[in-house]
Structure formats: C-alpha cells, structure tokens
Coordinates of C-alpha atoms in Angstrom, one line a residue:
M1 CA 26.6 3.6 30.2
A2 CA 27.8 -0.1 30.0
G3 CA 25.9 -0.4 26.5
T4 CA 27.4 2.7 24.6
S5 CA 30.6 1.5 25.8
T6 CA 30.1 -2.1 24.0
A7 CA 28.3 -0.9 21.1
I8 CA 31.7 1.6 20.9
R9 CA 34.0 -1.3 21.5
Q10 CA 32.0 -3.5 18.2
T11 CA 31.9 -0.2 16.2
R12 CA 35.4 0.1 16.6
R13 CA 35.9 -3.9 15.8
G14 CA 34.2 -3.6 12.8
A15 CA 35.6 -0.8 11.2
A16 CA 39.2 -2.6 12.6
C17 CA 37.6 -5.8 10.4
I18 CA 36.7 -4.1 7.5
L19 CA 39.9 -2.1 7.3
A20 CA 42.3 -4.7 8.0
L21 CA 40.9 -7.0 5.0
L22 CA 40.4 -4.3 2.7
L23 CA 44.3 -3.4 3.1
L24 CA 45.2 -6.7 2.6
F25 CA 43.2 -7.1 -1.2
S26 CA 44.7 -3.4 -2.4
A27 CA 48.2 -4.7 -1.1
G28 CA 47.8 -7.1 -3.7
L29 CA 48.0 -9.8 -1.3
G30 CA 46.9 -13.2 -3.1
V31 CA 46.4 -11.3 -7.1
G32 CA 48.4 -13.4 -9.4
S33 CA 47.2 -15.2 -12.7
G34 CA 45.2 -18.6 -11.5
P35 CA 45.3 -21.5 -8.6
A36 CA 48.4 -22.0 -6.7
A37 CA 48.7 -25.4 -6.0
G38 CA 46.8 -26.1 -2.7
Q39 CA 44.9 -23.2 -4.0
S40 CA 40.9 -23.7 -4.5
A41 CA 40.4 -23.9 -8.4
A42 CA 38.2 -22.2 -10.0
P43 CA 34.6 -21.4 -10.5
P44 CA 32.0 -23.1 -12.7
P45 CA 31.8 -20.9 -15.4
V46 CA 28.0 -19.0 -15.8
P47 CA 27.1 -17.2 -19.0
L48 CA 26.9 -13.5 -19.8
P49 CA 23.7 -11.6 -18.1
S50 CA 23.2 -11.4 -21.7
A51 CA 22.8 -14.5 -22.5
D52 CA 21.1 -15.8 -19.5
P53 CA 17.9 -16.1 -19.3
F54 CA 17.6 -15.2 -15.6
Y55 CA 18.2 -12.3 -15.8
T56 CA 14.5 -10.7 -18.2
P57 CA 11.5 -11.8 -16.3
D58 CA 8.8 -14.4 -18.3
G59 CA 6.5 -12.1 -18.4
P60 CA 5.4 -8.6 -17.3
I61 CA 6.3 -6.7 -14.2
A62 CA 4.1 -3.2 -14.4
D63 CA 1.7 -4.5 -11.5
L64 CA 4.2 -5.7 -9.3
A65 CA 5.5 -3.3 -6.5
P66 CA 9.2 -1.7 -6.7
G67 CA 11.4 -4.4 -5.2
T68 CA 9.3 -7.1 -5.8
V69 CA 11.3 -10.4 -6.3
I70 CA 10.7 -11.9 -9.5
E71 CA 13.2 -15.2 -9.0
S72 CA 16.0 -16.0 -7.3
R73 CA 18.7 -18.8 -6.9
T74 CA 21.7 -19.6 -6.1
M75 CA 25.0 -19.4 -7.5
P76 CA 28.9 -19.4 -6.2
Y77 CA 30.8 -17.0 -5.1
G78 CA 34.1 -16.1 -6.0
S79 CA 37.0 -13.5 -6.5
L80 CA 40.2 -13.5 -9.6
E81 CA 38.6 -16.8 -11.5
R82 CA 38.8 -18.9 -7.7
A83 CA 35.9 -20.4 -6.2
T84 CA 35.0 -19.8 -2.7
P85 CA 33.3 -21.7 0.1
L86 CA 31.0 -19.2 0.0
A87 CA 28.3 -18.8 -2.4
S88 CA 25.1 -16.0 -2.9
T89 CA 21.8 -15.7 -3.5
Q90 CA 20.5 -13.6 -6.6
V91 CA 17.7 -12.2 -7.0
L92 CA 16.3 -10.8 -10.3
Y93 CA 13.4 -7.9 -8.9
R94 CA 11.3 -5.5 -10.5
T95 CA 12.6 -1.8 -10.4
T96 CA 12.3 1.8 -11.7
D97 CA 14.4 2.9 -15.2
Q98 CA 15.0 6.8 -15.0
A99 CA 12.0 7.5 -17.2
G100 CA 9.8 6.0 -14.2
A101 CA 9.1 3.3 -16.6
P102 CA 9.6 -0.6 -14.9
S103 CA 12.7 -2.5 -15.5
A104 CA 14.4 -5.3 -13.5
T105 CA 17.7 -5.6 -12.3
V106 CA 19.3 -8.5 -10.5
A107 CA 21.7 -8.3 -7.3
T108 CA 23.6 -10.7 -5.4
I109 CA 22.8 -11.1 -1.0
L110 CA 26.1 -12.5 0.5
S111 CA 24.9 -13.6 4.4
P112 CA 27.9 -12.6 7.3
L113 CA 29.9 -15.2 8.3
V114 CA 29.1 -14.8 11.6
P115 CA 25.5 -14.4 12.1
G116 CA 24.4 -11.2 14.5
P117 CA 21.3 -8.8 14.7
P118 CA 20.1 -8.2 10.9
R119 CA 22.1 -4.8 9.6
L120 CA 22.1 -4.5 5.7
I121 CA 24.9 -2.9 3.8
S122 CA 24.1 -2.0 0.4
Y123 CA 26.7 -1.8 -1.9
H124 CA 28.1 -0.2 -4.8
M125 CA 30.3 -1.0 -6.5
A126 CA 32.7 1.0 -9.4
Y127 CA 31.7 -1.7 -11.9
D128 CA 30.8 1.6 -14.2
A129 CA 29.6 -0.6 -17.6
L130 CA 29.1 -0.8 -20.5
G131 CA 28.9 -4.5 -21.5
S132 CA 27.0 -6.6 -19.3
Q133 CA 30.4 -8.7 -18.7
C134 CA 31.1 -6.0 -15.8
D135 CA 28.0 -6.7 -14.0
P136 CA 28.6 -7.2 -10.3
S137 CA 26.7 -9.7 -10.7
Y138 CA 29.0 -11.7 -13.5
T139 CA 31.7 -10.9 -11.2
L140 CA 31.2 -11.6 -7.8
T141 CA 30.6 -16.1 -8.8
G142 CA 34.8 -15.8 -9.5
N143 CA 34.3 -15.3 -13.6
G144 CA 35.3 -12.3 -15.9
T145 CA 38.2 -9.3 -14.7
P146 CA 37.1 -6.8 -12.3
G147 CA 40.4 -5.3 -12.6
Q148 CA 41.8 -3.9 -9.5
A149 CA 39.2 -1.6 -8.3
G150 CA 37.0 -4.4 -8.3
I151 CA 39.3 -6.4 -6.3
A152 CA 39.8 -4.4 -4.2
E153 CA 36.0 -3.8 -3.7
Q154 CA 36.2 -7.7 -3.0
G155 CA 38.2 -7.1 0.0
V156 CA 36.2 -3.9 1.3
I157 CA 32.4 -6.8 0.7
A158 CA 35.0 -9.2 3.1
G159 CA 35.7 -7.0 5.6
Y160 CA 32.0 -6.2 6.3
L161 CA 31.0 -10.0 6.0
A162 CA 33.4 -11.0 8.8
A163 CA 31.5 -7.6 10.9
G164 CA 28.6 -9.3 10.3
Y165 CA 26.9 -7.5 7.8
T166 CA 24.1 -8.8 5.7
V167 CA 25.9 -7.2 1.8
V168 CA 23.7 -6.7 -0.9
V169 CA 25.5 -6.1 -4.5
P170 CA 23.3 -4.2 -6.8
D171 CA 24.1 -3.8 -10.9
Y172 CA 22.3 -0.7 -10.5
E173 CA 22.7 -0.3 -13.5
G174 CA 20.1 -2.1 -15.0
P175 CA 19.6 -4.2 -18.2
E176 CA 20.8 -1.5 -20.4
L177 CA 24.4 -0.7 -18.5
E178 CA 23.3 2.9 -18.4
W179 CA 25.9 4.1 -16.4
T180 CA 26.0 6.9 -14.4
I181 CA 21.7 7.7 -14.2
G182 CA 21.6 8.6 -11.2
R183 CA 18.1 8.5 -10.5
Q184 CA 18.3 4.6 -12.0
S185 CA 21.1 3.7 -10.1
A186 CA 18.8 5.1 -7.0
Y187 CA 15.9 3.1 -7.8
A188 CA 18.1 0.2 -8.3
A189 CA 19.9 0.7 -5.0
L190 CA 16.5 1.1 -2.8
D191 CA 14.3 -1.6 -4.5
G192 CA 17.8 -4.5 -3.9
V193 CA 17.2 -3.3 -0.5
R194 CA 13.7 -4.1 -0.1
A195 CA 13.8 -7.2 -2.3
T196 CA 17.0 -8.6 -0.1
I197 CA 14.7 -7.4 3.2
D198 CA 11.5 -9.6 1.9
H199 CA 14.0 -12.2 0.5
L200 CA 15.7 -13.3 3.8
G201 CA 12.3 -12.1 5.6
L202 CA 14.7 -9.6 7.5
P203 CA 12.5 -6.9 9.8
A204 CA 11.3 -4.1 7.9
S205 CA 12.8 -1.8 10.7
T206 CA 16.0 -3.6 9.6
P207 CA 18.9 -0.9 9.8
V208 CA 20.1 -0.4 6.3
G209 CA 23.7 1.7 5.2
L210 CA 25.0 2.6 1.8
A211 CA 28.4 3.3 0.5
G212 CA 30.1 3.3 -2.6
Y213 CA 32.7 5.2 -4.3
S214 CA 33.4 6.8 -7.7
G215 CA 31.1 5.4 -10.1
G216 CA 29.1 3.9 -6.5
S217 CA 28.8 7.3 -5.5
V218 CA 26.1 7.9 -7.9
P219 CA 23.4 4.8 -6.5
T220 CA 24.8 5.9 -3.0
Q221 CA 24.3 9.3 -3.1
W222 CA 21.4 9.9 -5.2
G223 CA 20.4 6.5 -3.0
A224 CA 19.8 8.8 0.1
E225 CA 18.4 11.9 -2.3
M226 CA 15.1 10.0 -3.7
A227 CA 14.6 7.5 -0.5
P228 CA 12.5 9.8 1.4
T229 CA 10.5 9.4 -1.4
Y230 CA 11.0 6.8 -3.4
A231 CA 11.2 4.4 -0.5
P232 CA 10.6 6.0 3.2
E233 CA 9.7 3.0 4.5
L234 CA 13.4 1.7 5.1
N235 CA 15.0 2.6 7.3
I236 CA 18.7 3.9 6.0
V237 CA 20.5 4.8 9.1
G238 CA 23.7 6.4 7.5
A239 CA 25.1 6.6 3.3
A240 CA 28.8 6.8 2.5
A241 CA 29.8 8.2 -1.1
G242 CA 33.2 8.9 -2.5
G243 CA 34.8 10.2 -5.2
L244 CA 31.8 11.7 -6.4
P245 CA 31.1 12.4 -10.2
V246 CA 28.4 15.9 -9.0
N247 CA 27.9 17.7 -12.4
V248 CA 29.4 15.8 -15.2
A249 CA 28.9 19.3 -17.2
H250 CA 32.1 19.9 -14.4
N251 CA 34.4 16.9 -15.4
L252 CA 34.0 16.7 -19.1
P253 CA 36.4 19.8 -19.6
Y254 CA 38.7 18.4 -16.6
V255 CA 39.6 15.1 -17.9
S256 CA 39.4 16.1 -21.7
G257 CA 43.0 16.0 -22.8
S258 CA 43.5 13.7 -19.8
A259 CA 46.3 11.0 -20.3
T260 CA 44.7 8.9 -17.9
W261 CA 41.3 9.6 -17.8
A262 CA 39.4 10.8 -21.5
G263 CA 38.2 7.3 -22.5
V264 CA 35.5 8.3 -20.4
I265 CA 34.2 10.8 -22.6
P266 CA 32.8 8.8 -25.5
A267 CA 32.0 6.4 -22.8
L268 CA 29.8 9.0 -21.4
V269 CA 28.4 9.6 -24.7
V270 CA 27.1 6.4 -25.1
S271 CA 26.1 6.3 -21.6
Y272 CA 23.4 9.4 -22.3
Q273 CA 22.5 7.9 -25.4
R274 CA 20.7 5.3 -23.9
A275 CA 19.4 6.4 -21.6
Y276 CA 18.0 9.7 -22.8
G277 CA 17.7 8.4 -26.7
L278 CA 20.1 11.6 -28.2
D279 CA 21.0 11.2 -32.0
T280 CA 24.8 10.8 -31.2
N281 CA 25.0 10.6 -35.5
S282 CA 23.7 14.8 -35.4
F283 CA 26.7 16.1 -33.7
L284 CA 29.5 13.2 -33.2
S285 CA 32.7 13.5 -35.7
D286 CA 33.8 10.1 -37.3
Y287 CA 36.6 9.4 -35.1
G288 CA 34.2 10.9 -31.7
R289 CA 31.4 7.6 -32.9
Q290 CA 34.4 5.3 -34.1
I291 CA 35.4 4.6 -30.4
V292 CA 31.8 5.1 -29.1
D293 CA 31.7 1.8 -31.1
T294 CA 34.8 0.6 -29.3
V295 CA 34.1 1.2 -26.3
S296 CA 30.4 0.4 -26.0
T297 CA 30.5 -3.1 -25.0
Q298 CA 33.6 -3.1 -22.9
C299 CA 34.6 -2.3 -18.9
I300 CA 36.3 1.0 -18.0
N301 CA 39.0 -1.0 -16.9
A302 CA 39.5 -1.0 -20.5
F303 CA 38.7 2.0 -22.0
A304 CA 39.8 5.2 -19.3
A305 CA 43.3 5.1 -20.1
D306 CA 42.9 4.4 -23.4
Y307 CA 42.6 7.2 -25.3
P308 CA 45.3 9.2 -23.7
G309 CA 45.6 13.2 -25.1
L310 CA 41.2 12.9 -26.6
T311 CA 39.9 15.8 -26.4
D312 CA 35.6 16.6 -26.0
A313 CA 36.4 18.9 -28.9
Q314 CA 37.5 15.1 -31.0
M315 CA 34.9 14.1 -30.4
V316 CA 32.3 16.1 -32.1
R317 CA 32.0 17.8 -35.7
P318 CA 32.1 21.6 -36.9
P319 CA 30.1 23.9 -36.3
Y320 CA 30.3 22.2 -32.2
T321 CA 33.7 22.5 -30.3
S322 CA 32.2 20.1 -27.2
L323 CA 29.6 18.0 -26.3
L324 CA 28.9 20.7 -24.3
D325 CA 27.3 23.0 -26.9
I326 CA 24.6 20.2 -27.9
P327 CA 21.4 21.1 -26.3
A328 CA 19.9 17.4 -26.1
V329 CA 23.7 17.1 -24.6
V330 CA 23.4 19.9 -21.9
S331 CA 19.3 18.7 -21.1
A332 CA 20.5 15.0 -20.1
I333 CA 23.5 16.0 -18.1
G334 CA 21.6 19.0 -16.1
D335 CA 19.0 15.6 -15.3
N336 CA 21.7 14.2 -13.4
V337 CA 23.6 16.8 -11.8
M338 CA 23.5 16.2 -7.9
G339 CA 21.6 17.9 -5.3
S340 CA 18.9 18.6 -7.2
T341 CA 16.2 16.6 -6.6
G342 CA 16.1 16.0 -3.5
T343 CA 17.4 15.8 0.2
P344 CA 18.8 12.8 2.2
R345 CA 17.1 12.4 6.0
V346 CA 20.3 10.8 6.4
P347 CA 23.9 11.4 7.7
M348 CA 26.0 11.6 5.1
L349 CA 29.8 11.0 4.4
L350 CA 30.9 12.6 0.9
A351 CA 34.8 12.9 0.4
V352 CA 37.3 13.2 -2.5
G353 CA 40.6 13.4 -3.8
N354 CA 42.6 16.5 -4.5
V355 CA 45.7 15.9 -6.6
D356 CA 46.0 19.8 -8.2
G357 CA 44.2 21.9 -7.1
I358 CA 40.8 21.0 -9.0
G359 CA 40.6 17.4 -8.2
D360 CA 41.2 14.1 -8.0
S361 CA 41.8 13.8 -11.9
V362 CA 38.7 12.9 -13.0
M363 CA 35.9 14.5 -10.0
V364 CA 36.3 18.4 -9.2
T365 CA 37.0 19.1 -5.5
A366 CA 34.9 22.0 -5.9
D367 CA 31.9 20.6 -6.0
V368 CA 31.4 17.8 -3.3
A369 CA 32.5 20.9 -1.2
G370 CA 29.7 22.5 -2.4
L371 CA 27.4 19.6 -2.3
A372 CA 28.0 19.0 1.1
H373 CA 27.5 22.8 2.1
E374 CA 24.3 22.3 0.1
Y375 CA 23.0 19.6 2.3
C376 CA 24.3 21.1 4.9
T377 CA 21.9 24.0 4.6
R378 CA 19.8 21.7 4.3
G379 CA 19.9 20.5 7.5
V380 CA 21.4 17.5 6.5
A381 CA 24.4 15.9 9.5
V382 CA 27.3 16.0 6.8
T383 CA 30.8 15.0 7.2
Y384 CA 33.1 16.2 4.3
A385 CA 36.5 14.7 3.6
Q386 CA 39.2 16.1 1.4
Y387 CA 42.2 13.7 0.9
D388 CA 44.7 16.3 -0.4
R389 CA 47.9 15.3 -2.4
L390 CA 45.4 12.2 -3.4
G391 CA 44.3 11.6 -7.0
H392 CA 40.9 9.2 -7.2
S393 CA 42.6 5.5 -7.4
E394 CA 44.8 6.4 -4.1
A395 CA 42.1 8.0 -2.3
F396 CA 39.9 4.7 -2.5
V397 CA 41.7 3.3 0.7
P398 CA 41.3 6.5 2.8
F399 CA 37.8 6.8 1.6
Q400 CA 36.6 3.2 2.2
A401 CA 38.1 3.4 6.1
Q402 CA 36.8 6.3 6.9
T403 CA 33.6 4.1 5.2
A404 CA 33.5 1.3 7.9
Q405 CA 34.0 4.0 11.1
F406 CA 31.1 6.5 9.6
L407 CA 28.9 3.2 8.9
T408 CA 29.7 1.3 12.3
D409 CA 29.0 3.8 14.0
R410 CA 25.3 4.6 13.0
F411 CA 24.8 1.1 12.9
A412 CA 25.7 1.7 16.8
G413 CA 23.2 4.4 16.9
L414 CA 26.0 7.1 18.4
A415 CA 25.4 10.5 17.2
P416 CA 26.1 11.9 13.5
T417 CA 28.8 14.6 13.4
S418 CA 28.9 17.3 11.4
N419 CA 31.6 19.5 10.2
C420 CA 29.7 21.9 7.5
Q421 CA 31.3 24.9 8.6
G422 CA 34.6 23.5 7.2
S423 CA 32.5 22.2 3.8

C-alpha cells in the first residue's frame, strides 16, 4: 500500500507541474516581440530543413531497420526566438512512408531536467505544415514562428521535462510535409521512439506514452492503432489524442464556408496530392489552383483563417460541386479514416470540444465519440472526454490537463479507467 500511495503522490505532483507550466504559457506570460533587458539573446540561426543536408541520408537506407539512427547532432533549444540554457539532440532515422517505402525524418530528443527512472513521452506537436519552416526540429531551436499553439505546446513539453520525463518530438509529417496522413505519421512517431531508445541506450522495456492534439492527434491515434503490428516491442502504456480528424470526409463540409478554418481545405488538397499523386489539374478551378499554390509552403497559422467563407465548391471546376465528387480524393480520404486499420492494445484518452452541437468548429464531435465507442466494443480501455461550449483552440487547455493526469497514472501503473458506456 505504501508503494501505491507513493505512486499516486508522484502522479499528482507530475500532473500539477505540467498543468502549471501549460497555464503559464497559455496565458501568454513571457510572450513578446523580442528579448527584454536581462533576458537571453536570440538563438543562433540554423538553416531551414529544406536547405540543411542533415535531413537527407548520405546513402541508401532500405536495408536499415525502421528506427535506425542514421545521424545525430546536438542543437540549441529555444523558444520565441530566444535561447535557453538547454540543448537538444536531433536524430535522423529510418522510417516508412504511407506506401510502405523506406523514408527518413528527424526527431528532437529532450532530456528531463531532473534525472530519474527512464520514462519516455512521444509528444506530437500540431505543426500542421506544408513548409519545412514549420518542422518542430526547426522551431524548437528557437527559430521560426511557431504561432501561439506552438508556444503553448512548448509549455506542455517543459512541464513533462520538469516532471522527469524524456520527451521526443518527431517531424512526423516526413520530408515531404504530408499533413494528416495516418500510417506514415504513426510510423514516424513509433520509429522516433525506437531511435530515442537506441540513441540514449534506454532499456527496451522503457515505458512510453503518446500524446498529441489536433494535427498531433494523427500520429498519436494512428501510432496506438499501428503499434501492435508495426512496433510490438515498444512498451507503450497509454495514448492521449484530442481534437481528432477521424474522417476528413466529414470535416470538409463542416469547415466549408467557415470564417476561421476554411483555409484548411486547400491545405488538405496539397497534402493528399503529395501523398497520393492526385492529378489536381483535372478537378481544381482556377481559383482553387491559385489558393493551393499559395498555401503549399505555409504553416497552418498562415492559412487556416486567411480564406474566410471559402467553400468546397469554389475549389473545383464544373461538373464537380465538391472535392468529395472526385473518386481519387474520396479514396485517399478513405485510406486515412481513424479506426479502420487496427486496434490499440493500450488505454486511450480521446477528447474533443463541442461548441455548436456539431463539433469544435473544425473537428466533428460525433466522429470522436464514435471512434471511442468503436474501440470500446473491441475491448480497449477508453476514456472519452467532451468539452462542451469549447471550440478547437479553447479545448486545448483542458485536454492537456487531462492528458497530464492520464499519462502520469499510466506510468505509475494505476489501473486504467473507462467510460465506454458514456461514449
């Protein structure tokens, strides 16, 4: 009983530490246009990933096992264009793309502030990128402009480091920046864990947690779903995913005409074109092509709200009236429906807001609830959380607080709870 009490106290302290740092960053404390007197200077500039040879393997990688570290280096760790006394390790490692071919991507490894028993969190930032300036491996050096979401997520990461976790942050969209693509994102996340365990010499039994919100929910949910077949040796203890795009065929009509999220429509076209080779000239309107070209190198904070009122119909030329009229688009979306490929073997936290009776303004609440229920019927211990009256951005804070408690309970070995009947 004494051991159990100690574990519970540790989980509460860890969760409280993470939440405190999250709230600090979410409140905007320390956010400014540049370093004030007495604050740290700007970090050393680093080249964009697209211009950095570190990101490209020197030779063939097909014979390497997934998760093999190809190259590593020490890099600065910063935030808001300011340096910190911390350093990170970047690893280039072999992974697998959506089609099953060998690929390589980079992950950032951060060591805990106070060493303790090895515990690893694969944290998946919602970088939602179409340009390499958005990659976490770049923005976590203190360079670039990650936006308010990225700033808040660094607060979450800082909390986990302070609570004694090793954190790995993968560039899970891969070298071509293919946003929302499921299996590929999962492989990159799982191989990032493998690479971290190998590079740090951690025990193979090291417990691992997966976490991510919004775009970061993709490698989290798909990682849990693919792990039993792709990386069965990993000791994953739990996965927490919030604001999930369960089925993009449902998200598209929901955001069509939106004042704040319609810009994701052309961005999704870019991503699916890259991943599936779509012949976009055969169905895009002139206006659609113009917008697709514009967003094709941007981060989500540059495009999401830049096209208020944009509709799905405006993106396509006659006789089409929607992207969902295009068989190749429907097929590509169908290849990325969550819950369609495997079943997690670990406890799950699935969460979403509900601001208008349909969803959180971009994610569909019923889809997330349905995924939770489906997993429950397959025997997965699922905690479903619904944040009523909160939109997508606002639901970030309660999700992170709940995730902190969920994961610290899992690392402490406490029995998972499930509210399957309420999902």
